[in-house]
């Protein structure tokens, strides 16, 4: 039986590559509403959209979803999540799963899995997911975030660099990955303990996170444990560009049952 957890969806109105994408129409629903309804298929006790703009809040309310208006000036989604936890008056031991507002096709099973990972690892403050990398092009792509973890699933580091680096094999061939290389791509879904979210805003930013542009490195640098679960396949890609939006619209048109 799943332990109780809450899904919070940080939703920013501004977007550099696709302005206003949270309200983009997807088969008759604003994208953020579709994300919320997909997340509601998980075992979450509630799903809340943490918006930074009244227009998002109005759209959310019009479709019967729960929303909160948060400070528009938060530097990160994690900061917005922390404010939402305060507004919801969640206790320190509560678990919050952060679902990105631009991932309308995220399988609900992954939400349950990341929440359960945190429940199963009581020394961790955060849990996240990854999947195996099979292609060298993906492994060497700096836009693909890699994670290395220990025998207990505790994250050792995250990086855009190709890690772990197979020194001898790559000296001869970088076109293929050597058999057995433990290469894993990070999936950007997180479960947090509320006690960590309360502490997060007091954590000093670090050089590691700034150079890598990876926010989770701040938590690790300050000594917080991140537990990592492995899944077989990556989730469908989110919506960052107009092409992504067209792709998701085409998928929903071809899968009308998913719109119910």
mmCIF file of C-alpha atoms in Angstrom:
data_model
loop_
_atom_site.group_PDB
_atom_site.id
_atom_site.type_symbol
_atom_site.label_atom_id
_atom_site.label_comp_id
_atom_site.label_asym_id
_atom_site.label_seq_id
_atom_site.Cartn_x
_atom_site.Cartn_y
_atom_site.Cartn_z
ATOM 1 C CA UNK A 1 0.000 0.000 0.000
ATOM 2 C CA UNK A 2 1.301 3.420 -0.986
ATOM 3 C CA UNK A 3 2.108 5.942 1.724
ATOM 4 C CA UNK A 4 0.356 9.301 1.504
ATOM 5 C CA UNK A 5 1.909 12.020 -0.624
ATOM 6 C CA UNK A 6 0.900 15.236 -2.358
ATOM 7 C CA UNK A 7 1.707 16.251 -5.933
ATOM 8 C CA UNK A 8 2.597 19.917 -6.465
ATOM 9 C CA UNK A 9 2.950 21.259 -10.001
ATOM 10 C CA UNK A 10 5.008 24.474 -10.166
ATOM 11 C CA UNK A 11 3.603 26.524 -13.062
ATOM 12 C CA UNK A 12 5.327 29.622 -14.422
ATOM 13 C CA UNK A 13 3.496 31.778 -16.930
ATOM 14 C CA UNK A 14 6.658 33.111 -18.551
ATOM 15 C CA UNK A 15 8.671 30.802 -20.796
ATOM 16 C CA UNK A 16 11.592 31.863 -22.942
ATOM 17 C CA UNK A 17 11.065 29.353 -25.730
ATOM 18 C CA UNK A 18 7.271 29.022 -25.577
ATOM 19 C CA UNK A 19 5.572 31.947 -23.776
ATOM 20 C CA UNK A 20 2.360 31.094 -21.954
ATOM 21 C CA UNK A 21 2.824 27.384 -22.552
ATOM 22 C CA UNK A 22 1.105 26.441 -19.279
ATOM 23 C CA UNK A 23 -2.178 27.534 -20.883
ATOM 24 C CA UNK A 24 -1.529 26.065 -24.334
ATOM 25 C CA UNK A 25 -4.523 24.046 -25.537
ATOM 26 C CA UNK A 26 -4.099 20.276 -25.491
ATOM 27 C CA UNK A 27 -7.205 18.479 -26.728
ATOM 28 C CA UNK A 28 -9.488 21.040 -25.126
ATOM 29 C CA UNK A 29 -7.632 21.548 -21.859
ATOM 30 C CA UNK A 30 -4.884 23.972 -20.822
ATOM 31 C CA UNK A 31 -1.628 22.046 -20.607
ATOM 32 C CA UNK A 32 -1.201 22.528 -16.849
ATOM 33 C CA UNK A 33 -4.730 21.216 -16.250
ATOM 34 C CA UNK A 34 -3.967 18.159 -18.366
ATOM 35 C CA UNK A 35 -0.789 17.626 -16.315
ATOM 36 C CA UNK A 36 -2.844 17.815 -13.112
ATOM 37 C CA UNK A 37 -5.400 15.316 -14.374
ATOM 38 C CA UNK A 38 -2.692 12.926 -15.448
ATOM 39 C CA UNK A 39 -1.023 13.272 -12.038
ATOM 40 C CA UNK A 40 -4.369 12.567 -10.357
ATOM 41 C CA UNK A 41 -4.201 9.052 -11.839
ATOM 42 C CA UNK A 42 -1.392 8.380 -9.367
ATOM 43 C CA UNK A 43 -1.926 7.472 -5.708
ATOM 44 C CA UNK A 44 -1.500 11.097 -4.582
ATOM 45 C CA UNK A 45 -3.909 12.259 -1.886
ATOM 46 C CA UNK A 46 -4.168 15.610 -3.685
ATOM 47 C CA UNK A 47 -2.779 17.459 -6.693
ATOM 48 C CA UNK A 48 -2.107 21.196 -6.405
ATOM 49 C CA UNK A 49 -0.918 23.649 -9.059
ATOM 50 C CA UNK A 50 1.439 26.295 -7.642
ATOM 51 C CA UNK A 51 1.013 29.165 -10.089
ATOM 52 C CA UNK A 52 2.878 32.443 -10.416
ATOM 53 C CA UNK A 53 0.194 34.251 -12.428
ATOM 54 C CA UNK A 54 -3.514 34.973 -11.979
ATOM 55 C CA UNK A 55 -4.304 33.763 -15.513
ATOM 56 C CA UNK A 56 -3.049 30.283 -14.651
ATOM 57 C CA UNK A 57 -5.006 30.291 -11.402
ATOM 58 C CA UNK A 58 -8.206 31.313 -13.204
ATOM 59 C CA UNK A 59 -7.789 28.585 -15.821
ATOM 60 C CA UNK A 60 -7.118 25.994 -13.129
ATOM 61 C CA UNK A 61 -10.221 27.018 -11.161
ATOM 62 C CA UNK A 62 -12.373 27.041 -14.305
ATOM 63 C CA UNK A 63 -11.582 23.366 -14.813
ATOM 64 C CA UNK A 64 -12.183 22.369 -11.216
ATOM 65 C CA UNK A 65 -8.543 21.823 -10.237
ATOM 66 C CA UNK A 66 -6.852 23.068 -7.073
ATOM 67 C CA UNK A 67 -4.415 25.967 -7.375
ATOM 68 C CA UNK A 68 -2.351 28.308 -5.231
ATOM 69 C CA UNK A 69 -0.954 31.698 -6.155
ATOM 70 C CA UNK A 70 2.731 31.871 -5.280
ATOM 71 C CA UNK A 71 5.412 34.545 -5.465
ATOM 72 C CA UNK A 72 6.285 35.255 -9.128
ATOM 73 C CA UNK A 73 9.915 35.975 -8.242
ATOM 74 C CA UNK A 74 11.041 32.547 -7.061
ATOM 75 C CA UNK A 75 14.450 31.654 -8.557
ATOM 76 C CA UNK A 76 13.533 27.975 -8.963
ATOM 77 C CA UNK A 77 10.687 25.499 -9.006
ATOM 78 C CA UNK A 78 11.946 24.095 -5.713
ATOM 79 C CA UNK A 79 11.498 27.480 -4.045
ATOM 80 C CA UNK A 80 7.945 27.613 -5.405
ATOM 81 C CA UNK A 81 7.362 24.102 -4.082
ATOM 82 C CA UNK A 82 8.569 25.165 -0.638
ATOM 83 C CA UNK A 83 6.144 28.091 -0.564
ATOM 84 C CA UNK A 84 3.315 25.790 -1.644
ATOM 85 C CA UNK A 85 4.136 23.387 1.196
ATOM 86 C CA UNK A 86 3.897 26.304 3.633
ATOM 87 C CA UNK A 87 0.593 27.524 2.181
ATOM 88 C CA UNK A 88 -0.783 23.986 2.435
ATOM 89 C CA UNK A 89 0.486 23.761 6.030
ATOM 90 C CA UNK A 90 2.107 20.384 5.388
ATOM 91 C CA UNK A 91 3.992 18.773 8.284
ATOM 92 C CA UNK A 92 7.745 18.201 8.155
ATOM 93 C CA UNK A 93 7.387 14.475 7.509
ATOM 94 C CA UNK A 94 4.968 14.880 4.583
ATOM 95 C CA UNK A 95 6.130 13.895 1.099
ATOM 96 C CA UNK A 96 5.688 16.186 -1.897
ATOM 97 C CA UNK A 97 6.243 15.034 -5.465
ATOM 98 C CA UNK A 98 7.270 17.761 -7.899
ATOM 99 C CA UNK A 99 5.692 17.215 -11.320
ATOM 100 C CA UNK A 100 6.706 19.678 -14.019
ATOM 101 C CA UNK A 101 3.832 21.632 -15.542
ATOM 102 C CA UNK A 102 5.046 20.939 -19.071
ATOM 103 C CA UNK A 103 4.925 17.115 -18.915
ATOM 104 C CA UNK A 104 1.349 16.232 -19.885
ATOM 105 C CA UNK A 105 2.202 12.644 -20.849
ATOM 106 C CA UNK A 106 4.147 11.713 -17.708
ATOM 107 C CA UNK A 107 3.071 8.181 -16.694
ATOM 108 C CA UNK A 108 1.355 8.261 -13.319
ATOM 109 C CA UNK A 109 3.262 5.123 -12.320
ATOM 110 C CA UNK A 110 6.478 7.137 -12.214
ATOM 111 C CA UNK A 111 4.895 9.512 -9.705
ATOM 112 C CA UNK A 112 4.047 6.603 -7.444
ATOM 113 C CA UNK A 113 7.497 5.101 -7.904
ATOM 114 C CA UNK A 114 9.430 8.203 -6.903
ATOM 115 C CA UNK A 115 7.199 8.742 -3.860
ATOM 116 C CA UNK A 116 7.637 5.135 -2.760
ATOM 117 C CA UNK A 117 11.410 5.415 -3.243
ATOM 118 C CA UNK A 118 11.509 8.178 -0.637
ATOM 119 C CA UNK A 119 9.268 6.218 1.728
ATOM 120 C CA UNK A 120 11.521 3.166 1.394
ATOM 121 C CA UNK A 121 14.715 5.146 2.114
ATOM 122 C CA UNK A 122 14.126 7.045 5.369
ATOM 123 C CA UNK A 123 17.624 8.576 5.501
ATOM 124 C CA UNK A 124 17.069 10.335 2.156
ATOM 125 C CA UNK A 125 15.618 13.834 1.908
ATOM 126 C CA UNK A 126 14.951 13.554 -1.822
ATOM 127 C CA UNK A 127 14.188 10.762 -4.258
ATOM 128 C CA UNK A 128 14.406 10.783 -8.032
ATOM 129 C CA UNK A 129 14.483 8.424 -11.021
ATOM 130 C CA UNK A 130 16.783 7.418 -13.853
ATOM 131 C CA UNK A 131 16.909 4.982 -16.760
ATOM 132 C CA UNK A 132 19.748 3.178 -18.557
ATOM 133 C CA UNK A 133 21.553 4.871 -21.443
ATOM 134 C CA UNK A 134 22.205 2.600 -24.414
ATOM 135 C CA UNK A 135 23.445 5.009 -27.096
ATOM 136 C CA UNK A 136 26.802 6.795 -27.169
ATOM 137 C CA UNK A 137 25.256 9.920 -28.713
ATOM 138 C CA UNK A 138 22.966 10.255 -25.701
ATOM 139 C CA UNK A 139 25.788 9.556 -23.264
ATOM 140 C CA UNK A 140 28.025 12.299 -24.714
ATOM 141 C CA UNK A 141 25.199 14.846 -25.102
ATOM 142 C CA UNK A 142 25.599 17.624 -22.477
ATOM 143 C CA UNK A 143 21.831 18.191 -22.539
ATOM 144 C CA UNK A 144 21.427 14.698 -21.113
ATOM 145 C CA UNK A 145 22.011 14.721 -17.360
ATOM 146 C CA UNK A 146 23.797 11.631 -16.059
ATOM 147 C CA UNK A 147 23.675 10.239 -12.524
ATOM 148 C CA UNK A 148 26.040 7.900 -10.694
ATOM 149 C CA UNK A 149 24.820 6.139 -7.545
ATOM 150 C CA UNK A 150 26.157 3.649 -5.016
ATOM 151 C CA UNK A 151 25.095 0.100 -4.168
ATOM 152 C CA UNK A 152 22.241 1.401 -2.022
ATOM 153 C CA UNK A 153 20.891 3.737 -4.713
ATOM 154 C CA UNK A 154 22.303 6.867 -3.083
ATOM 155 C CA UNK A 155 23.288 9.486 -5.649
ATOM 156 C CA UNK A 156 27.027 10.121 -5.767
ATOM 157 C CA UNK A 157 26.816 12.920 -8.329
ATOM 158 C CA UNK A 158 24.896 14.303 -11.290
ATOM 159 C CA UNK A 159 26.599 15.792 -14.338
ATOM 160 C CA UNK A 160 26.163 16.860 -17.929
ATOM 161 C CA UNK A 161 29.557 15.294 -18.589
ATOM 162 C CA UNK A 162 29.798 11.653 -19.756
ATOM 163 C CA UNK A 163 30.031 9.791 -16.442
ATOM 164 C CA UNK A 164 31.176 7.216 -15.561
ATOM 165 C CA UNK A 165 33.905 7.600 -18.180
ATOM 166 C CA UNK A 166 35.225 4.334 -19.632
ATOM 167 C CA UNK A 167 38.848 5.420 -19.969
ATOM 168 C CA UNK A 168 40.277 2.449 -21.862
ATOM 169 C CA UNK A 169 37.263 1.713 -24.046
ATOM 170 C CA UNK A 170 36.774 5.336 -25.100
ATOM 171 C CA UNK A 171 40.463 5.692 -25.961
ATOM 172 C CA UNK A 172 39.732 3.397 -28.898
ATOM 173 C CA UNK A 173 36.064 3.990 -29.691
ATOM 174 C CA UNK A 174 33.552 6.650 -28.649
ATOM 175 C CA UNK A 175 30.874 5.545 -31.085
ATOM 176 C CA UNK A 176 29.565 2.747 -28.889
ATOM 177 C CA UNK A 177 29.182 2.208 -25.174
ATOM 178 C CA UNK A 178 31.182 -0.674 -23.694
ATOM 179 C CA UNK A 179 29.153 -3.592 -22.377
ATOM 180 C CA UNK A 180 28.273 -3.233 -18.718
ATOM 181 C CA UNK A 181 28.940 0.504 -18.433
ATOM 182 C CA UNK A 182 26.605 1.735 -15.641
ATOM 183 C CA UNK A 183 25.401 4.789 -17.604
ATOM 184 C CA UNK A 184 22.097 6.276 -16.454
ATOM 185 C CA UNK A 185 20.104 9.293 -17.579
ATOM 186 C CA UNK A 186 18.436 11.312 -14.856
ATOM 187 C CA UNK A 187 14.672 11.757 -15.103
ATOM 188 C CA UNK A 188 13.682 15.140 -13.696
ATOM 189 C CA UNK A 189 10.977 14.107 -11.271
ATOM 190 C CA UNK A 190 11.545 14.473 -7.526
ATOM 191 C CA UNK A 191 9.937 13.520 -4.240
ATOM 192 C CA UNK A 192 10.857 15.697 -1.256
ATOM 193 C CA UNK A 193 10.341 15.602 2.458
ATOM 194 C CA UNK A 194 8.758 18.876 3.528
ATOM 195 C CA UNK A 195 11.483 19.287 6.178
ATOM 196 C CA UNK A 196 14.001 19.550 3.335
ATOM 197 C CA UNK A 197 11.869 22.039 1.399
ATOM 198 C CA UNK A 198 11.742 24.247 4.495
ATOM 199 C CA UNK A 199 15.536 24.106 4.798
ATOM 200 C CA UNK A 200 16.222 24.526 1.074
ATOM 201 C CA UNK A 201 15.731 28.272 0.821
ATOM 202 C CA UNK A 202 18.428 28.760 3.457
ATOM 203 C CA UNK A 203 21.021 26.737 1.547
ATOM 204 C CA UNK A 204 23.785 28.745 -0.067
ATOM 205 C CA UNK A 205 24.079 28.251 -3.848
ATOM 206 C CA UNK A 206 27.245 26.425 -4.865
ATOM 207 C CA UNK A 207 29.770 26.621 -7.690
ATOM 208 C CA UNK A 208 28.987 23.041 -8.703
ATOM 209 C CA UNK A 209 25.325 23.710 -9.344
ATOM 210 C CA UNK A 210 26.051 26.994 -11.097
ATOM 211 C CA UNK A 211 28.617 25.581 -13.528
ATOM 212 C CA UNK A 212 26.611 22.438 -14.242
ATOM 213 C CA UNK A 213 23.257 24.275 -14.124
ATOM 214 C CA UNK A 214 21.921 21.433 -11.970
ATOM 215 C CA UNK A 215 19.979 22.548 -8.922
ATOM 216 C CA UNK A 216 20.105 19.152 -7.177
ATOM 217 C CA UNK A 217 23.860 19.545 -6.660
ATOM 218 C CA UNK A 218 23.154 22.218 -4.064
ATOM 219 C CA UNK A 219 21.352 19.695 -1.868
ATOM 220 C CA UNK A 220 24.183 17.171 -2.235
ATOM 221 C CA UNK A 221 26.895 19.747 -1.529
ATOM 222 C CA UNK A 222 25.129 20.599 1.733
ATOM 223 C CA UNK A 223 24.999 16.927 2.716
ATOM 224 C CA UNK A 224 21.435 15.942 1.835
ATOM 225 C CA UNK A 225 20.964 12.403 0.557
ATOM 226 C CA UNK A 226 19.214 11.746 -2.764
ATOM 227 C CA UNK A 227 17.874 8.241 -3.367
ATOM 228 C CA UNK A 228 17.693 7.066 -6.982
ATOM 229 C CA UNK A 229 15.398 4.410 -8.445
ATOM 230 C CA UNK A 230 15.972 2.879 -11.875
ATOM 231 C CA UNK A 231 13.166 2.440 -14.408
ATOM 232 C CA UNK A 232 13.452 0.613 -17.712
ATOM 233 C CA UNK A 233 12.392 3.342 -20.134
ATOM 234 C CA UNK A 234 12.344 7.147 -20.277
ATOM 235 C CA UNK A 235 9.008 8.956 -20.004
ATOM 236 C CA UNK A 236 7.691 10.856 -23.035
ATOM 237 C CA UNK A 237 9.458 14.174 -23.538
ATOM 238 C CA UNK A 238 7.902 17.329 -22.134
ATOM 239 C CA UNK A 239 6.935 20.524 -23.949
ATOM 240 C CA UNK A 240 9.693 23.103 -24.351
ATOM 241 C CA UNK A 241 9.139 24.311 -27.929
ATOM 242 C CA UNK A 242 6.387 24.774 -30.515
ATOM 243 C CA UNK A 243 7.520 21.527 -32.158
ATOM 244 C CA UNK A 244 7.097 19.707 -28.838
ATOM 245 C CA UNK A 245 3.598 21.150 -28.517
ATOM 246 C CA UNK A 246 2.707 19.915 -32.001
ATOM 247 C CA UNK A 247 4.061 16.453 -31.146
ATOM 248 C CA UNK A 248 1.944 16.153 -27.995
ATOM 249 C CA UNK A 249 -1.153 17.432 -29.810
ATOM 250 C CA UNK A 250 -0.622 14.809 -32.518
ATOM 251 C CA UNK A 251 -0.213 12.082 -29.892
ATOM 252 C CA UNK A 252 -3.402 13.089 -28.091
ATOM 253 C CA UNK A 253 -5.300 13.201 -31.402
ATOM 254 C CA UNK A 254 -4.111 9.664 -32.164
ATOM 255 C CA UNK A 255 -4.944 8.462 -28.623
ATOM 256 C CA UNK A 256 -8.372 9.939 -27.852
ATOM 257 C CA UNK A 257 -8.866 7.667 -24.842
ATOM 258 C CA UNK A 258 -6.058 9.567 -23.143
ATOM 259 C CA UNK A 259 -8.176 12.718 -23.194
ATOM 260 C CA UNK A 260 -10.953 11.241 -21.073
#
